[in-house]
Coordinates of C-alpha atoms and ligand atoms in Angstrom, one line a residue:
M8 CA 40.4 -1.5 -53.1
S9 CA 43.2 -3.6 -52.7
A10 CA 46.4 -2.8 -54.1
P11 CA 47.1 -4.2 -58.0
G12 CA 50.6 -7.5 -57.6
R13 CA 49.1 -8.1 -54.5
S14 CA 49.0 -12.3 -52.7
V15 CA 46.1 -13.6 -53.8
A16 CA 45.2 -14.2 -50.7
A17 CA 45.6 -11.4 -48.3
T18 CA 45.2 -12.0 -45.5
V19 CA 42.1 -10.3 -44.0
G20 CA 41.1 -9.9 -40.2
A21 CA 42.4 -12.4 -37.4
L22 CA 42.8 -15.2 -40.2
D23 CA 45.2 -16.4 -42.3
V24 CA 43.7 -16.9 -45.2
E25 CA 46.4 -17.4 -47.6
R26 CA 47.0 -20.8 -44.8
L27 CA 43.7 -21.6 -45.1
R28 CA 43.0 -21.9 -48.7
R29 CA 45.8 -24.4 -49.1
D30 CA 43.2 -26.5 -47.2
F31 CA 41.1 -26.5 -49.7
P32 CA 42.4 -28.5 -53.0
A33 CA 39.1 -27.3 -55.1
L34 CA 40.6 -23.9 -54.7
A35 CA 43.9 -24.4 -56.2
Q36 CA 41.8 -25.5 -59.9
E37 CA 41.8 -22.8 -63.0
V38 CA 38.5 -22.9 -64.7
R39 CA 38.2 -21.8 -68.1
G40 CA 42.3 -20.7 -68.0
R41 CA 41.2 -18.9 -64.6
R42 CA 42.0 -19.1 -61.2
L43 CA 38.8 -19.6 -59.8
V44 CA 36.5 -17.4 -57.6
Y45 CA 34.7 -19.1 -56.2
L46 CA 31.8 -17.0 -54.5
D47 CA 28.3 -19.1 -54.6
N48 CA 29.2 -20.5 -51.3
A49 CA 25.8 -19.9 -49.8
A50 CA 24.6 -22.7 -52.5
T51 CA 27.4 -25.4 -51.6
A52 CA 30.9 -24.6 -49.6
H53 CA 34.3 -26.4 -50.6
K54 CA 35.8 -29.2 -48.8
P55 CA 38.7 -29.3 -46.6
R56 CA 41.5 -31.2 -46.6
A57 CA 40.6 -32.7 -43.3
V58 CA 36.5 -33.4 -44.2
L59 CA 38.3 -35.2 -47.0
E60 CA 40.8 -37.5 -45.7
A61 CA 37.9 -38.2 -43.1
V62 CA 35.7 -39.6 -45.6
Q63 CA 38.2 -41.4 -46.8
H64 CA 39.9 -42.9 -43.9
H65 CA 36.4 -44.1 -42.6
Y66 CA 35.8 -45.9 -45.8
A67 CA 39.2 -47.2 -46.2
C68 CA 39.9 -48.3 -42.2
E69 CA 36.5 -48.6 -39.7
Y70 CA 33.4 -48.7 -42.3
S71 CA 30.9 -50.9 -41.6
N72 CA 27.4 -50.8 -40.6
V73 CA 26.7 -49.0 -37.1
H74 CA 24.6 -50.0 -34.3
R75 CA 24.1 -53.4 -34.9
G76 CA 27.4 -55.5 -36.0
V77 CA 28.4 -57.1 -32.7
H78 CA 32.0 -57.4 -35.0
W79 CA 35.0 -54.9 -34.1
L80 CA 34.4 -52.8 -37.4
S81 CA 31.1 -52.2 -36.7
E82 CA 31.6 -50.6 -32.6
R83 CA 34.7 -48.5 -34.5
A84 CA 31.9 -47.2 -37.1
T85 CA 29.2 -46.7 -34.5
E86 CA 31.4 -45.0 -32.0
A87 CA 33.1 -42.6 -35.3
Y88 CA 29.1 -41.9 -36.5
E89 CA 27.6 -41.6 -32.5
G90 CA 31.1 -39.6 -31.8
A91 CA 30.3 -37.1 -34.6
R92 CA 27.1 -36.3 -33.0
E93 CA 28.9 -35.3 -30.1
K94 CA 31.1 -33.2 -31.7
V95 CA 26.7 -31.8 -33.5
R96 CA 25.9 -31.4 -29.7
A97 CA 28.5 -29.0 -28.5
F98 CA 28.9 -27.1 -32.1
L99 CA 25.1 -26.2 -30.9
N100 CA 25.9 -25.7 -27.5
A101 CA 22.6 -28.5 -27.2
P102 CA 22.0 -30.1 -23.7
D103 CA 21.7 -33.0 -24.6
R104 CA 23.5 -36.0 -27.5
R105 CA 20.1 -37.9 -28.0
E106 CA 18.7 -34.0 -29.2
I107 CA 20.3 -34.7 -32.9
V108 CA 19.2 -36.0 -35.3
F109 CA 21.3 -37.0 -38.6
V110 CA 19.1 -35.7 -41.4
R111 CA 19.9 -35.4 -45.1
G112 CA 19.9 -31.6 -44.8
T113 CA 18.1 -28.5 -44.2
T114 CA 15.0 -29.5 -46.5
E115 CA 14.7 -33.1 -44.6
A116 CA 14.7 -31.1 -40.7
I117 CA 11.9 -29.1 -41.5
N118 CA 10.2 -31.3 -43.5
L119 CA 10.6 -34.2 -40.7
V120 CA 9.1 -31.1 -37.9
A121 CA 6.8 -30.4 -40.3
A122 CA 4.7 -34.0 -41.1
S123 CA 6.0 -34.9 -37.3
W124 CA 5.6 -32.6 -35.1
G125 CA 2.6 -30.3 -37.3
G126 CA 0.5 -33.0 -38.3
A127 CA 0.3 -34.4 -34.5
N128 CA -0.3 -30.8 -33.7
L129 CA -2.2 -28.8 -36.2
R130 CA -5.7 -28.6 -36.1
P131 CA -8.2 -26.9 -38.6
G132 CA -8.1 -22.7 -38.2
D133 CA -4.3 -23.5 -36.3
E134 CA -1.6 -20.9 -37.7
V135 CA 1.9 -21.4 -39.0
L136 CA 3.3 -17.9 -39.0
V137 CA 6.5 -17.7 -41.4
T138 CA 8.2 -14.5 -42.6
E139 CA 8.6 -13.2 -46.7
M140 CA 12.4 -13.8 -47.0
E141 CA 11.9 -17.5 -46.3
H142 CA 13.7 -20.4 -48.0
H143 CA 11.1 -22.6 -50.3
S144 CA 12.2 -25.6 -47.7
N145 CA 10.5 -23.4 -45.3
I146 CA 7.6 -22.7 -47.2
V147 CA 6.5 -25.9 -49.1
P148 CA 6.6 -28.5 -46.0
W149 CA 4.6 -26.1 -44.2
Q150 CA 1.9 -26.0 -46.9
L151 CA 1.7 -29.4 -47.6
V152 CA 1.3 -29.7 -43.6
C153 CA -1.7 -27.3 -43.9
E154 CA -3.4 -28.8 -46.6
R155 CA -3.2 -32.2 -45.0
T156 CA -4.2 -30.3 -41.3
G157 CA -6.4 -27.8 -42.4
A158 CA -4.1 -24.9 -40.7
V159 CA -3.7 -21.6 -42.0
L160 CA 0.2 -20.1 -43.3
R161 CA 1.0 -16.3 -42.3
V162 CA 3.2 -15.1 -43.8
A163 CA 5.5 -11.5 -42.1
P164 CA 6.2 -9.0 -44.3
I165 CA 9.6 -7.6 -44.7
D166 CA 10.8 -3.6 -45.6
D167 CA 12.2 -2.3 -48.9
D168 CA 15.9 -2.8 -47.5
G169 CA 15.2 -6.6 -46.5
N170 CA 14.9 -5.6 -42.8
L171 CA 12.4 -8.0 -41.3
L172 CA 9.0 -6.3 -40.0
V173 CA 9.0 -7.7 -35.8
E174 CA 6.3 -5.2 -35.1
E175 CA 3.9 -7.1 -37.7
F176 CA 5.5 -10.5 -36.5
E177 CA 4.3 -9.5 -33.1
R178 CA 0.7 -8.3 -34.7
L179 CA 0.2 -11.7 -36.4
C180 CA 2.0 -14.2 -34.0
G181 CA -1.5 -14.4 -32.0
E182 CA -3.7 -17.3 -30.4
R183 CA -3.3 -19.4 -33.0
T184 CA -0.6 -19.5 -33.9
R185 CA 1.2 -23.0 -32.8
I186 CA 5.2 -22.8 -34.5
V187 CA 6.9 -20.4 -36.3
A188 CA 9.5 -21.4 -38.7
V189 CA 12.1 -18.0 -39.5
T190 CA 15.3 -17.9 -41.1
Q191 CA 18.0 -16.9 -39.0
L192 CA 20.2 -15.6 -41.5
S193 CA 18.2 -15.0 -45.5
N194 CA 20.3 -16.7 -48.8
A195 CA 18.6 -14.7 -51.2
L196 CA 18.9 -10.5 -48.9
G197 CA 21.5 -11.5 -46.6
T198 CA 19.8 -10.2 -43.0
I199 CA 20.8 -11.4 -40.6
N200 CA 17.1 -12.0 -38.2
P201 CA 16.9 -11.2 -34.5
V202 CA 15.6 -15.0 -33.6
R203 CA 15.7 -14.3 -30.0
R204 CA 13.2 -11.8 -29.9
L205 CA 11.4 -13.9 -32.6
V206 CA 11.8 -17.0 -30.6
E207 CA 10.6 -14.6 -27.0
I208 CA 7.4 -13.3 -28.8
A209 CA 6.2 -17.1 -30.2
H210 CA 6.9 -18.5 -27.1
A211 CA 5.0 -15.5 -24.9
H212 CA 1.6 -16.5 -27.3
G213 CA 2.5 -20.3 -26.7
A214 CA 3.6 -21.0 -30.3
L215 CA 7.0 -23.9 -30.5
A216 CA 10.2 -21.3 -32.7
L217 CA 11.8 -23.6 -35.5
V218 CA 15.1 -21.4 -36.8
D219 CA 16.5 -22.6 -40.0
G220 CA 20.2 -22.3 -40.2
A221 CA 21.1 -23.0 -43.2
Q222 CA 23.2 -20.0 -44.1
A223 CA 23.5 -18.9 -40.3
A224 CA 25.5 -22.0 -39.1
P225 CA 28.3 -21.5 -41.2
H226 CA 28.8 -17.6 -41.0
M227 CA 28.6 -17.2 -37.1
P228 CA 28.8 -19.1 -33.7
V229 CA 25.2 -20.8 -33.0
D230 CA 24.5 -22.3 -29.3
V231 CA 20.8 -23.2 -28.9
Q232 CA 19.9 -22.6 -25.6
A233 CA 21.0 -19.4 -26.2
L234 CA 18.3 -18.7 -29.1
G235 CA 15.5 -20.8 -26.4
C236 CA 14.0 -22.0 -29.9
D237 CA 12.8 -25.4 -30.1
F238 CA 13.8 -26.6 -33.5
Y239 CA 16.9 -25.8 -35.6
A240 CA 18.3 -27.1 -38.7
F241 CA 21.4 -27.0 -41.0
S242 CA 22.9 -28.6 -43.8
G243 CA 26.3 -30.1 -43.6
H244 CA 27.6 -29.1 -47.3
K245 CA 27.0 -26.0 -46.7
L246 CA 29.2 -26.2 -43.2
Y247 CA 32.2 -27.5 -45.2
G248 CA 31.0 -30.6 -45.1
P249 CA 29.6 -33.2 -47.0
T250 CA 26.0 -33.3 -49.0
G251 CA 23.3 -35.6 -47.7
I252 CA 24.1 -34.8 -44.5
G253 CA 22.2 -32.4 -42.3
V254 CA 20.8 -32.0 -38.6
L255 CA 17.9 -31.6 -37.1
W256 CA 17.4 -30.6 -33.4
A257 CA 15.2 -30.3 -31.5
R258 CA 14.1 -30.0 -27.5
R259 CA 13.8 -34.2 -26.3
E260 CA 10.1 -33.8 -24.4
L261 CA 9.6 -32.7 -28.1
L262 CA 11.3 -34.9 -30.0
E263 CA 9.6 -38.1 -27.2
A264 CA 6.3 -37.2 -27.6
M265 CA 6.9 -36.6 -32.0
P266 CA 5.1 -39.9 -33.9
P267 CA 7.7 -41.7 -36.5
Y268 CA 8.9 -39.7 -39.7
Q269 CA 9.7 -42.6 -41.5
G270 CA 9.0 -46.3 -40.7
G271 CA 12.1 -48.6 -41.1
G272 CA 15.0 -50.2 -39.5
E273 CA 16.3 -49.2 -36.5
M274 CA 14.0 -46.8 -35.2
I275 CA 12.0 -49.5 -33.9
R276 CA 11.6 -51.4 -30.2
Q277 CA 9.7 -53.6 -31.3
V278 CA 8.0 -55.1 -34.2
T279 CA 4.9 -57.5 -34.9
F280 CA 2.5 -57.6 -37.4
E281 CA -0.1 -56.3 -35.1
G282 CA 1.6 -53.4 -34.4
S283 CA 5.1 -52.0 -33.7
T284 CA 6.6 -49.4 -30.8
W285 CA 9.6 -47.1 -31.3
A286 CA 12.9 -46.9 -30.0
P287 CA 14.0 -43.5 -28.2
P288 CA 15.4 -40.2 -29.5
P289 CA 17.3 -39.9 -31.7
A290 CA 16.9 -43.7 -33.2
K291 CA 13.2 -42.7 -33.4
F292 CA 14.1 -40.7 -36.1
E293 CA 17.1 -41.8 -37.8
A294 CA 15.2 -45.0 -39.5
G295 CA 17.1 -47.4 -42.2
T296 CA 20.7 -47.2 -42.4
P297 CA 22.0 -43.7 -42.2
H298 CA 24.6 -41.4 -44.1
I299 CA 27.4 -43.2 -41.9
V300 CA 29.8 -41.4 -43.9
G301 CA 28.3 -38.2 -44.1
A302 CA 27.8 -37.7 -40.3
I303 CA 31.8 -38.8 -39.8
G304 CA 32.8 -36.3 -42.1
L305 CA 30.1 -33.4 -40.6
G306 CA 31.8 -33.7 -37.8
A307 CA 35.8 -33.2 -39.6
A308 CA 34.3 -30.3 -40.8
I309 CA 32.7 -29.3 -37.3
D310 CA 35.8 -29.5 -35.9
Y311 CA 37.7 -27.7 -38.9
V312 CA 35.7 -24.6 -38.1
R313 CA 36.2 -25.0 -34.8
G314 CA 39.7 -25.0 -35.5
V315 CA 39.5 -21.8 -37.0
G316 CA 37.1 -19.8 -34.8
L317 CA 33.5 -19.2 -35.6
E318 CA 34.2 -15.6 -34.3
A319 CA 37.6 -15.1 -36.7
I320 CA 35.4 -16.4 -39.3
A321 CA 32.1 -14.3 -39.0
R322 CA 34.4 -11.1 -38.4
H323 CA 36.8 -12.2 -41.8
E324 CA 33.5 -11.9 -43.3
R325 CA 31.9 -9.2 -41.7
E326 CA 35.0 -7.6 -43.7
L327 CA 34.6 -8.7 -46.9
L328 CA 30.9 -8.0 -47.4
A329 CA 31.9 -4.3 -45.9
Y330 CA 34.4 -4.3 -48.4
A331 CA 31.8 -5.6 -51.2
D332 CA 29.5 -3.2 -50.6
E333 CA 31.9 -0.3 -51.1
A334 CA 33.6 -2.0 -54.2
L335 CA 30.1 -3.3 -56.2
A336 CA 29.1 0.6 -55.0
E337 CA 30.9 1.7 -58.1
V338 CA 29.6 -0.5 -60.7
P339 CA 27.6 1.8 -63.1
G340 CA 23.8 0.9 -63.2
L341 CA 24.7 -2.2 -60.3
R342 CA 21.7 -2.2 -57.6
V343 CA 22.4 -4.5 -54.5
I344 CA 18.4 -6.2 -53.6
G345 CA 19.0 -6.2 -49.4
R346 CA 20.6 -3.7 -47.2
A347 CA 19.4 -4.5 -44.3
R348 CA 20.8 -3.0 -41.1
E349 CA 22.5 -6.6 -40.3
R350 CA 23.6 -8.5 -43.1
A351 CA 26.0 -11.2 -43.6
G352 CA 27.7 -13.7 -46.2
L353 CA 26.7 -12.5 -49.1
V354 CA 25.3 -9.8 -51.5
S355 CA 22.5 -9.9 -54.4
F356 CA 22.1 -8.0 -57.0
V357 CA 20.8 -6.8 -60.2
F358 CA 21.2 -4.4 -63.0
D359 CA 18.1 -3.5 -64.5
D360 CA 18.8 -4.2 -68.3
I361 CA 20.8 -7.4 -68.1
H362 CA 19.6 -11.1 -66.9
P363 CA 21.2 -12.3 -63.7
H364 CA 22.0 -15.6 -65.7
D365 CA 23.7 -13.1 -68.5
V366 CA 25.7 -11.7 -65.7
G367 CA 26.4 -15.2 -64.4
T368 CA 26.8 -16.1 -67.2
I369 CA 29.6 -14.2 -68.5
L370 CA 31.2 -14.1 -64.5
D371 CA 31.8 -17.5 -65.4
H372 CA 33.9 -16.6 -68.3
E373 CA 35.8 -14.6 -66.0
G374 CA 36.5 -17.5 -63.3
V375 CA 34.2 -16.3 -60.8
A376 CA 31.2 -18.9 -59.7
V377 CA 28.5 -17.4 -58.8
R378 CA 24.8 -18.0 -58.4
A379 CA 22.1 -16.2 -60.8
G380 CA 18.5 -16.9 -60.1
H381 CA 15.4 -17.3 -57.3
H382 CA 17.9 -19.1 -54.9
C383 CA 14.9 -20.9 -53.9
A384 CA 13.3 -18.0 -52.6
M385 CA 10.5 -17.2 -55.0
P386 CA 8.3 -14.9 -52.6
V387 CA 11.7 -12.9 -52.3
M388 CA 11.8 -11.8 -56.0
Q389 CA 7.9 -11.0 -55.7
R390 CA 8.3 -8.7 -53.4
Y391 CA 11.4 -6.8 -55.0
G392 CA 10.1 -7.4 -58.5
V393 CA 12.9 -8.5 -60.2
P394 CA 13.2 -12.2 -62.3
A395 CA 16.4 -13.5 -60.4
T396 CA 19.0 -11.9 -59.3
A397 CA 23.1 -12.6 -59.3
R398 CA 24.1 -13.6 -55.2
A399 CA 27.7 -13.3 -54.6
S400 CA 28.2 -15.6 -51.6
F401 CA 31.5 -15.6 -49.2
A402 CA 33.0 -18.5 -47.3
L403 CA 35.9 -18.5 -44.7
Y404 CA 38.3 -18.0 -48.1
N405 CA 37.4 -16.0 -49.6
T406 CA 39.7 -12.8 -50.5
R407 CA 39.3 -9.3 -51.6
E408 CA 40.8 -10.4 -54.4
D409 CA 38.2 -12.4 -55.1
I410 CA 35.9 -9.5 -55.0
D411 CA 38.2 -7.4 -56.8
A412 CA 38.2 -10.3 -59.7
L413 CA 34.2 -10.1 -59.2
V414 CA 33.8 -6.1 -59.6
A415 CA 36.2 -6.6 -62.8
A416 CA 34.1 -9.1 -64.4
L417 CA 31.1 -6.7 -63.8
H418 CA 32.4 -4.1 -65.6
R419 CA 33.6 -6.7 -69.0
V420 CA 29.2 -8.4 -68.4
R421 CA 28.7 -4.0 -68.6
S422 CA 30.5 -3.5 -71.8
M423 CA 29.8 -6.6 -73.3
F424 CA 25.9 -4.8 -73.1
G425 CA 27.6 -1.8 -74.6
R426 CA 26.7 0.4 -71.8
Ligands
LIG528 N1 17.7 -22.9 -46.0 C1 17.9 -21.8 -46.5 C2 18.0 -20.8 -45.8 C3 19.3 -22.2 -47.5 O1 19.6 -21.3 -48.2 C4 18.7 -24.0 -48.0 C5 20.0 -23.7 -49.2 O2 20.3 -22.9 -50.0 C6 18.1 -24.2 -46.9 C7 17.1 -23.6 -46.9 C8 17.7 -26.3 -47.9 O3 19.2 -26.3 -47.5 P1 19.4 -27.5 -48.0 O4 19.8 -28.3 -50.2 O5 21.0 -28.1 -47.7 O6 18.7 -28.9 -47.3

C-alpha cells in the first residue's frame, strides 16, 4: 500500500506519471467534490493536450476536404490526413501505407472484413473460428455474414482463469476454417492471447487471421509483421485519440482482391450508369468524406504514445496491475474474474452478494469511475455465471493512489451493504 500523504501522481516504473498527468486536462477536474479517479480506460481514454491542440489547429488553420481540392488548404489537409496514415503505418510496423484503411473504429473494421472478405469468400459449410472471450464486435459481424453465406461460427473455449485453451483452438481449426478472428487482449478479462501462435495455427490450416487490437494497441507495442496476421483492427479513442476514427490494417493483396464495403465518392475510378470501377486501396474502402480531423488527431495521439514509449507504458501498467491484484485481495468478499497467466490493463471483479451496478454507482459517488456491466462480452459473463462485473482499467496516467482510492471506495461499498 502506498504511504499516506504521498503525491497524487507518484512516479511508477520509468514513467514520470506526475508530469504526464498534467498533459491531460480532464484529469484535473473534480467529480462530485472529489479528485477524479478515472479507471474506465478500456471503454475510452482521456486525451492529452497534444491531441486536443492538433484537432483545434487543424480546424482553425488547415481545414478543408481532402484529395479533391486544387487549392492551398485542400493540399494542406490532404498532406495532414495522409501524414496520419503514415504515422499509423509506422505504429503498426506495416509494410505499406496503402494497407492502412481509416474507419470509424474496431467495430467498423471488423464489419468491413466480415462483409467484404467474408461475403466474397465464405461458402456454405465453411467455418469462422473465434474465441469465447471476444467482444460482441468480433462475434456479431461474423454471425451476420455466416447467416448470409451459410458459413458456421465455431468458438474456442477458455478455462476458469480466462486462458484460451490453445489445444482446443487448434483442434477446432480444421479443413473448413477460412478465417480465425481473435482478440489480442480481452476487454472483459484482461487476458493476453498468444496471438502469434494462433496465427500460425490458422495459417497451417490455410485460414486467414484477424486480430482485434482494440485493447492491445494502447497497452503494448504492436508489430503486424511480427504477429504474422492478415488483418488488424484498433480504435483511436482508446489510444488517447478522438472518437469516430479507427484503423483496419490488411495485407495489400487482400485489400486489392476484396470488393468495396460501401459505395460513394472517393472510392471509385470511374462511374457510369452502366457500372463503376474502383480506386485502388485504401481509397476503395474510404467512401465519402472521411473523418479528416479524427485521423489527424489519431496521428497526434500516436506521436504522443510513441514519445512516452509503449514499452514504458506496458511496464508501468504491469506494475499497476500487480499492485491492484494485491490490494483487491484484501477486500473481503471480492472475487476477481480473470486470472490468466498473461494479463494486462484491467481487472474485472464481483461481490457475490452486491450487484456490479450498485458497486459502480457507489464508487462514482466516491469520485472513482469504473465500468459495470457485461462489457459487450455477454458470452464471457455466461461462462462465469455472473450477470455483469465491475471493471477497473488502467492508462498511462493512472497511479497507485488511484488504486488506493478504488480500494477505499470498495470498503465503503461493503459497509453501505452492511458487510
Ligand atoms: N474489441 C474489443 C476487445 C473492445 O474492447 C472494444 C471496445 O470496447 C471493441 C472491440 C470495439 O471498439 P469500438 O467500440 O471502438 O469500435
